[in-house]
Coordinates of C-alpha atoms in Angstrom, one line a residue:
X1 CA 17.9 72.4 117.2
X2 CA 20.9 71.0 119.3
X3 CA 18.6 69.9 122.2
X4 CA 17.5 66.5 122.6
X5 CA 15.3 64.9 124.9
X6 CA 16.3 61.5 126.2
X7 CA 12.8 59.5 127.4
X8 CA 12.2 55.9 128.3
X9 CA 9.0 53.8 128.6
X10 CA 8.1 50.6 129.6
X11 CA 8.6 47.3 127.2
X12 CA 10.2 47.1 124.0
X13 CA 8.4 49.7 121.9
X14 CA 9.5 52.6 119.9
X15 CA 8.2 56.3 119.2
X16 CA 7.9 56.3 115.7
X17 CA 9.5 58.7 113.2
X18 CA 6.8 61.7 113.5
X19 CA 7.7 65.2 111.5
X20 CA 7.6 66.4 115.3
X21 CA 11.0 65.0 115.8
X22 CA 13.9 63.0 115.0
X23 CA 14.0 59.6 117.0
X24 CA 16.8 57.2 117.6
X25 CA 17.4 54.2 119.8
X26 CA 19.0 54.9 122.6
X27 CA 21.1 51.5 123.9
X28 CA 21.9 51.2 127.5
X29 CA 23.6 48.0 128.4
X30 CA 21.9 45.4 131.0
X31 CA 23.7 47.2 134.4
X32 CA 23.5 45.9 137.3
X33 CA 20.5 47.0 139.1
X34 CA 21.0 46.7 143.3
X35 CA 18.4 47.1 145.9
X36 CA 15.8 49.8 145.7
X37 CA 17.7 51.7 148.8
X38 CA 20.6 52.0 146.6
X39 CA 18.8 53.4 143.6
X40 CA 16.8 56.2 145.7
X41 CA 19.9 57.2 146.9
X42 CA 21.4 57.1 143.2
X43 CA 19.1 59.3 141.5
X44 CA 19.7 61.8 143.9
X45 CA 23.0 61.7 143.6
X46 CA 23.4 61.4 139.5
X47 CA 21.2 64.4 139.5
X48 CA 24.0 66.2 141.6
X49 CA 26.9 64.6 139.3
X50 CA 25.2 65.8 136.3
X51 CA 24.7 68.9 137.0
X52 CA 28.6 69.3 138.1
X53 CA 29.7 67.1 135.1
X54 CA 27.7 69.6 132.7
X55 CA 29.1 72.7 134.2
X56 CA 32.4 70.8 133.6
X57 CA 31.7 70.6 129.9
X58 CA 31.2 73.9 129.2
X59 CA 33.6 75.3 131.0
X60 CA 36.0 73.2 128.7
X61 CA 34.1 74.8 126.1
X62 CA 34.3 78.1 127.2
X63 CA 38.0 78.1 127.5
X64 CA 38.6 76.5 124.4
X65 CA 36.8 79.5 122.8
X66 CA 38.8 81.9 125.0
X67 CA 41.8 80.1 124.4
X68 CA 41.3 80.3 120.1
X69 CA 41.0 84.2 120.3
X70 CA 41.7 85.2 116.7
X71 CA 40.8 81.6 115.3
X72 CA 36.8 81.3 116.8
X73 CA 35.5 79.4 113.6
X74 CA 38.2 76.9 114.6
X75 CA 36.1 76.0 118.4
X76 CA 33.4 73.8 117.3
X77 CA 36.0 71.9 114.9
X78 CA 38.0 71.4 118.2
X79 CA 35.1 70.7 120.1
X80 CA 34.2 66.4 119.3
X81 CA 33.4 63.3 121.2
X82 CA 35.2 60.2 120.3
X83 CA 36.5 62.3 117.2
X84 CA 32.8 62.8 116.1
X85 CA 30.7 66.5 116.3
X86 CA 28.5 65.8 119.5
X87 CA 25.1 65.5 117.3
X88 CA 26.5 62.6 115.6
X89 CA 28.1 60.8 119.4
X90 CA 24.7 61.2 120.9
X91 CA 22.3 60.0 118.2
X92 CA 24.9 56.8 118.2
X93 CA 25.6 56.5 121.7
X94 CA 27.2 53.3 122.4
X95 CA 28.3 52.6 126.1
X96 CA 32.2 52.4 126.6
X97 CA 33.2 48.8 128.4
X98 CA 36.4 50.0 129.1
X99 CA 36.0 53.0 130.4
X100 CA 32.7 52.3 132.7
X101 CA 32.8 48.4 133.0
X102 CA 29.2 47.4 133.6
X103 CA 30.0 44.4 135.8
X104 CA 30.8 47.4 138.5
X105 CA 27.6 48.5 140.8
X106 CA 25.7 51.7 139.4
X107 CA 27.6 53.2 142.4
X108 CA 31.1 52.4 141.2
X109 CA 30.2 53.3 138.1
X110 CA 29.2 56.8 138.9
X111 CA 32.5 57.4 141.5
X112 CA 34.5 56.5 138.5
X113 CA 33.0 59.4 136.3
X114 CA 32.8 61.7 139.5
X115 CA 36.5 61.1 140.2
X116 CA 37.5 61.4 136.5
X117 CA 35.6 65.0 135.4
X118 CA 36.6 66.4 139.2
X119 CA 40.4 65.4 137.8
X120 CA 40.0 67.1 134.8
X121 CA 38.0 70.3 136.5
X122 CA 41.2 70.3 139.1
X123 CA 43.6 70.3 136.2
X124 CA 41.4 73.0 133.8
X125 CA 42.0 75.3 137.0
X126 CA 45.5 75.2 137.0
X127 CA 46.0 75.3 133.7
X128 CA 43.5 78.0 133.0
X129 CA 45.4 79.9 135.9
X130 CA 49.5 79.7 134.3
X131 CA 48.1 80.7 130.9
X132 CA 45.6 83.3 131.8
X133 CA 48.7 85.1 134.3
X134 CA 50.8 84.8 131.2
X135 CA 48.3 86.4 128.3
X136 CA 47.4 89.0 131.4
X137 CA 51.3 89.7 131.6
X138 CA 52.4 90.0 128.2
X139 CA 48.4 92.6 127.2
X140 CA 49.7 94.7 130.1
X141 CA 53.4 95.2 128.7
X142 CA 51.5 95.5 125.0
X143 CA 49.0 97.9 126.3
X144 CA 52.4 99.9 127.5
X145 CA 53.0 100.7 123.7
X146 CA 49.5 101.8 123.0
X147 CA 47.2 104.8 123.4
X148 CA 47.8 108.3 124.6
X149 CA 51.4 110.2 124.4
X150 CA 51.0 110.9 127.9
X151 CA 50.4 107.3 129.2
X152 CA 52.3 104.9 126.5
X153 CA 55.5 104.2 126.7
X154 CA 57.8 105.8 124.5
X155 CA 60.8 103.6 124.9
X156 CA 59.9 102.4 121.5
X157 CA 60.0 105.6 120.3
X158 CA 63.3 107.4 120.9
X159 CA 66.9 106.9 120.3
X160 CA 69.7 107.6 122.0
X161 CA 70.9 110.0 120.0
X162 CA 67.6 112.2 120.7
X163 CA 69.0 112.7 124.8
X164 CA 71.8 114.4 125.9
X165 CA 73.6 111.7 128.3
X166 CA 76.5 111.6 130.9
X167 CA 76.5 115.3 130.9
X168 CA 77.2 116.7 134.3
X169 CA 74.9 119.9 133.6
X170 CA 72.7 119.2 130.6
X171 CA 69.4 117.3 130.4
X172 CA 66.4 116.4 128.1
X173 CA 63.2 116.2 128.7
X174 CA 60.4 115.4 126.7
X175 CA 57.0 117.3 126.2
X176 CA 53.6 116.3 124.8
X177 CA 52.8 119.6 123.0
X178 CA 48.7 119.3 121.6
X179 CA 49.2 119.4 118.2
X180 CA 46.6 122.8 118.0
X181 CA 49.7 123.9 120.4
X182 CA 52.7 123.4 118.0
X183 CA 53.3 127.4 117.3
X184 CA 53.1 128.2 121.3
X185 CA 55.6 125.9 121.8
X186 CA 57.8 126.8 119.7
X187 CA 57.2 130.5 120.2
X188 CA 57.7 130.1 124.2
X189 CA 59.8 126.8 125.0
X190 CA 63.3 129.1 125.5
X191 CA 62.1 131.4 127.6
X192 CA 59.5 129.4 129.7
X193 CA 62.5 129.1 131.9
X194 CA 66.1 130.0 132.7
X195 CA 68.6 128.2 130.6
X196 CA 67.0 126.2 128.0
X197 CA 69.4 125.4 125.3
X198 CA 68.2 127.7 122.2
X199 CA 67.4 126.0 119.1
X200 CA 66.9 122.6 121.3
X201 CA 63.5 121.4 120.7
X202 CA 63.0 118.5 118.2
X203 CA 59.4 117.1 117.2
X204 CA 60.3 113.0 118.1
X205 CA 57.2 111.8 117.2
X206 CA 53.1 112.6 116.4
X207 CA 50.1 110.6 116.9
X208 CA 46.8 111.7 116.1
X209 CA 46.6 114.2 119.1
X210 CA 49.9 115.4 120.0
X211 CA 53.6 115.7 119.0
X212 CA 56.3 114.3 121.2
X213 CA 59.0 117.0 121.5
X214 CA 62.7 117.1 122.7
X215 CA 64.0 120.0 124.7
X216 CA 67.9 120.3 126.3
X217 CA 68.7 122.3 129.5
X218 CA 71.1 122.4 132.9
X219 CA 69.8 120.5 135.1
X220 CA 68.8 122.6 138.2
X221 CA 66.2 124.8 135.7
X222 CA 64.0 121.3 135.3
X223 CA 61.6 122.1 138.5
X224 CA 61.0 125.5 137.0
X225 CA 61.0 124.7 133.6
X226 CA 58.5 121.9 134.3
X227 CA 56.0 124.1 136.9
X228 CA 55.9 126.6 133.6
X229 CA 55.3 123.7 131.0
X230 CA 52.4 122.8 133.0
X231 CA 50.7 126.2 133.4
X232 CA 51.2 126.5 129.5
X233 CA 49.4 123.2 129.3
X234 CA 52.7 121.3 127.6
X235 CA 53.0 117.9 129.6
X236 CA 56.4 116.9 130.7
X237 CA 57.0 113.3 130.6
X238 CA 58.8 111.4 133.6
X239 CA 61.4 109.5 131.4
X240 CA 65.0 108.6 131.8
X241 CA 66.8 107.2 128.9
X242 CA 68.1 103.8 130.3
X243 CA 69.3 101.1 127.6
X244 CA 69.5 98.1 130.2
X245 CA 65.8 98.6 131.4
X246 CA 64.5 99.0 128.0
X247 CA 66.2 96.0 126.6
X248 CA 65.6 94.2 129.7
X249 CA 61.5 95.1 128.7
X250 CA 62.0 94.2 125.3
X251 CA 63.4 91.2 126.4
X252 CA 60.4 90.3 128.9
X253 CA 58.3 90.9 125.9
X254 CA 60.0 88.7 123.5
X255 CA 59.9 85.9 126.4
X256 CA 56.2 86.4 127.4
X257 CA 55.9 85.8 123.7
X258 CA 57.3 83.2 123.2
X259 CA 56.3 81.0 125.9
X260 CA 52.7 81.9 125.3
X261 CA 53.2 80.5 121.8
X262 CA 55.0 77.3 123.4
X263 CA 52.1 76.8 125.8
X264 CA 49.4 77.3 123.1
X265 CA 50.0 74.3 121.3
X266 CA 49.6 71.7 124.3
X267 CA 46.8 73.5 125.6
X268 CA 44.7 73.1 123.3
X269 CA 45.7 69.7 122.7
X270 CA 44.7 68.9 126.4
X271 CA 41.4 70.8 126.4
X272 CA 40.5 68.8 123.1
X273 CA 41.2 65.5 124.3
X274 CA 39.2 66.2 128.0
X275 CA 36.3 68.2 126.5
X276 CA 36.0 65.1 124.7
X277 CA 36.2 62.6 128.0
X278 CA 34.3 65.0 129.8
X279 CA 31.3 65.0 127.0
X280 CA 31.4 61.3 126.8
X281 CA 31.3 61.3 130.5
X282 CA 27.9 63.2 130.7
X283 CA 26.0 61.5 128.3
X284 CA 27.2 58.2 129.8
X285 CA 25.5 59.8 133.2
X286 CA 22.5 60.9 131.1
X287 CA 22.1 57.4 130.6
X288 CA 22.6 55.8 134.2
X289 CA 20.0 58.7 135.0
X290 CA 17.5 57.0 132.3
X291 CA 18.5 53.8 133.3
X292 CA 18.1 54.2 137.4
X293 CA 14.7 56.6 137.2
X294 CA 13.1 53.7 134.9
X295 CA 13.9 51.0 137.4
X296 CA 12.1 53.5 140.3
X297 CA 9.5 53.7 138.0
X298 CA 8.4 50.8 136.0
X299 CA 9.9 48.2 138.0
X300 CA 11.7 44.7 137.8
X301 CA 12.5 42.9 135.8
X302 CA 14.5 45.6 133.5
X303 CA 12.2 46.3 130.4
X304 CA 12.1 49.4 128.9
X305 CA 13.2 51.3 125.7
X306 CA 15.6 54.1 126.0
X307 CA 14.6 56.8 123.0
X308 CA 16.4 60.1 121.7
X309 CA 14.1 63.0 120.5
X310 CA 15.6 65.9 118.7
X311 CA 13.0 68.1 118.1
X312 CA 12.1 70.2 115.8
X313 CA 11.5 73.5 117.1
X314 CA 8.0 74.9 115.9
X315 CA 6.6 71.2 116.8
X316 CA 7.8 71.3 120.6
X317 CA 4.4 71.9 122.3
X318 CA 2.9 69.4 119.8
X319 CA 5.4 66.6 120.6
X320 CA 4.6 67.4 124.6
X321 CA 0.7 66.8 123.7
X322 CA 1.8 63.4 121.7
X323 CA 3.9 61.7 124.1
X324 CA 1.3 62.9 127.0
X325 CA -1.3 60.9 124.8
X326 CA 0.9 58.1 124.1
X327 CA 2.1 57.9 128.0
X328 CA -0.5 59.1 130.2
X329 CA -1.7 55.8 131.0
X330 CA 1.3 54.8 133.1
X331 CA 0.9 57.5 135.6
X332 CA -2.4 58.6 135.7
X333 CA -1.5 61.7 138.5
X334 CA 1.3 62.6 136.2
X335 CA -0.1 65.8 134.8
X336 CA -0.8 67.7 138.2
X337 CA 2.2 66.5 139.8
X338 CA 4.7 69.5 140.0
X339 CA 8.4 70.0 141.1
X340 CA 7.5 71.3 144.4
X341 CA 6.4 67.9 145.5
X342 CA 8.8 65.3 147.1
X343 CA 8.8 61.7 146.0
X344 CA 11.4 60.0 147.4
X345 CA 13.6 58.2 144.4
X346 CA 12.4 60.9 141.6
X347 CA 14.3 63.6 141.3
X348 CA 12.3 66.5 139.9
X349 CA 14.7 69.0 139.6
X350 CA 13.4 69.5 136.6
X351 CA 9.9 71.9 136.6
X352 CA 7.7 69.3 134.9
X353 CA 7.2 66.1 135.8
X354 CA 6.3 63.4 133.0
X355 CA 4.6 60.3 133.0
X356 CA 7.5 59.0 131.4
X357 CA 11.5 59.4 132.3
X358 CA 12.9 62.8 130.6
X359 CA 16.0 63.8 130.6
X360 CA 16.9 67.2 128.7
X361 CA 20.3 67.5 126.8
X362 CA 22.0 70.6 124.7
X363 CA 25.1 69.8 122.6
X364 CA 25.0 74.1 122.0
X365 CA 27.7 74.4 124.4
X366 CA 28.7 78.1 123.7
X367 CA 26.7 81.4 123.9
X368 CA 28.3 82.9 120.7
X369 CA 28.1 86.3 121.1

């Protein structure tokens, strides 16, 4: 299991190592603590910055997993904390000094993180934005040279020296003829109107459907010629060679390309680096969140043990029962208190209410399909 319960009680002890769960320390330096007022306010608000600072993270995550299209087994190797997998960051949590200096208030503390994941949420959007219009630009030209005869482009296709050009009376056009309708064609193309060139009609190309044919003829026959193609089921397409605009489309192509491949590089660079900062930023809140609700609860002066429970998934009811046991005696009401009730400084957010401090954490980031 990737989820991990983060609990605290009262004085120095430890949960044990049960075969109900894997248990590590969990050290949260000596903060400073701040009037009660302050903290009430506090837990409210961390609950808020959590929540944001989580959605944060796996947005990060989600785009990184967008972002690696063909390369998906690459995401979770991309996806670290400090340069470690995120199991491994949490079950060692140390707090950063530099980044969060604990001689700050709990308040400054938390504005700092707020200001920094908002940053990074800010810059994600932009980013997101420039390469998403680019990979939407360069599918739609792709999609162009895909699919049906009568929708695709077929720029790719011909070559000049399939079209009569600079003629004054002569045209060609080009038909998709079903490929069931290859003897009609053939059998009715000169006479399906007045001056067709005889002998005129090329097959181009054939997909699995249809045939892409030539056919020459003056000019002021193509409304006709086209009316009676239609009623014969043979589908005239609306093309004029024109060697600028298709090298001008090649060209866009080539450049979408290429700066797609330019920008891919330092993209993923960046959402490495600040899925990293933004991780290490939750957890760090994860911990003021421990840190303030056991004040609230258990009092002055600061004594209590931070633990981390990974547990094992068929024992998770079990483990509830067990830390109920081992806890119950520090709130005795804890059992029939549910989230519906207000007490002013405990957030219950959450649907249970413990009689210890619980905080629930998932380093599964990504719903993979």
């Amino acid at each position: 299991m990737t989820e991990f319960w983060l609990i605290s009680a009262p004085g120095e002890k430890t949960c044990h190592q049960t075969n109900l769960s894997t248990n590590h320390k969990f050290n949260i330096p000596e903060l400073k603590v701040g009037t009660l007022d302050i903290l009430v306010g506090l837990s409210d608000e961390l609950a808020k910055l959590d929540s944001f600072v989580e959605s944060v993270v796996r947005k990060v995550a989600q785009y990184m997993d967008d972002v690696l299209e063909d390369s998906r087994d690459k995401v979770q190797e991309n996806l670290l904390a400090n340069g470690v997998d995120l199991v491994t960051y949490v079950t060692r949590f140390q707090w950063d000094m530099a980044k969060y200096p604990i001689k700050q208030s709990l308040k400054n503390i938390s504005e700092i993180m707020s200001k920094q994941v908002s940053q990074i949420d800010n810059d994600l959007k932009a980013r997101a934005s420039a390469y998403n219009s680019l990979k939407g630009n360069l599918q739609s030209l792709e999609r162009k040279n895909v699919g049906s005869l009568l929708t695709r482009s077929v720029a790719d296709i011909v070559k000049k020296n399939d079209f009569v050009l600079d003629s004054e009376y002569l045209t060609t056009l080009l038909v998709v003829i079903p490929k069931t309708s290859y003897p009609d064609w053939q059998k009715t193309y000169e006479t399906l109107s007045e001056m067709v060139v005889p002998r005129s009609t090329k097959l181009l190309f054939e997909d699995q459907d249809s045939g892409l044919f030539s056919v020459t003829l003056f000019r002021k026959a193509i409304d006709d010629f086209k009316h009676k193609a239609r009623e014969n089921k043979f589908m005239v397409r609306d093309f004029q060679y024109n060697e600028e605009e298709m090298k001008a489309d090649k060209e866009e192509m080539t450049r979408l390309s290429t700066d797609k491949k330019k920008q891919f590089g330092p993209l993923v660079r960046w959402l490495k680096v600040n899925f990293s900062e933004a991780f290490i930023a939750w957890i760090h809140i994860k911990a003021l969140r421990v840190f303030t609700e056991s004040v609230l609860r258990y009092g002055l002066p600061v004594n209590f043990q931070a633990m981390l429970l990974q547990p094992i998934k068929k024992n998770v009811k079990k483990l509830r029962e067990v830390l109920q046991d081992l806890y119950k005696h520090l709130d005795s009401n804890a059992t029939v208190i549910d989230a519906s009730m207000d007490i002013p400084g405990l957030n219950l957010s959450q649907q249970e209410y413990y009689p210890y401090a619980y905080y629930k954490t998932d380093c599964n980031l990504l719903d993979f399909k």
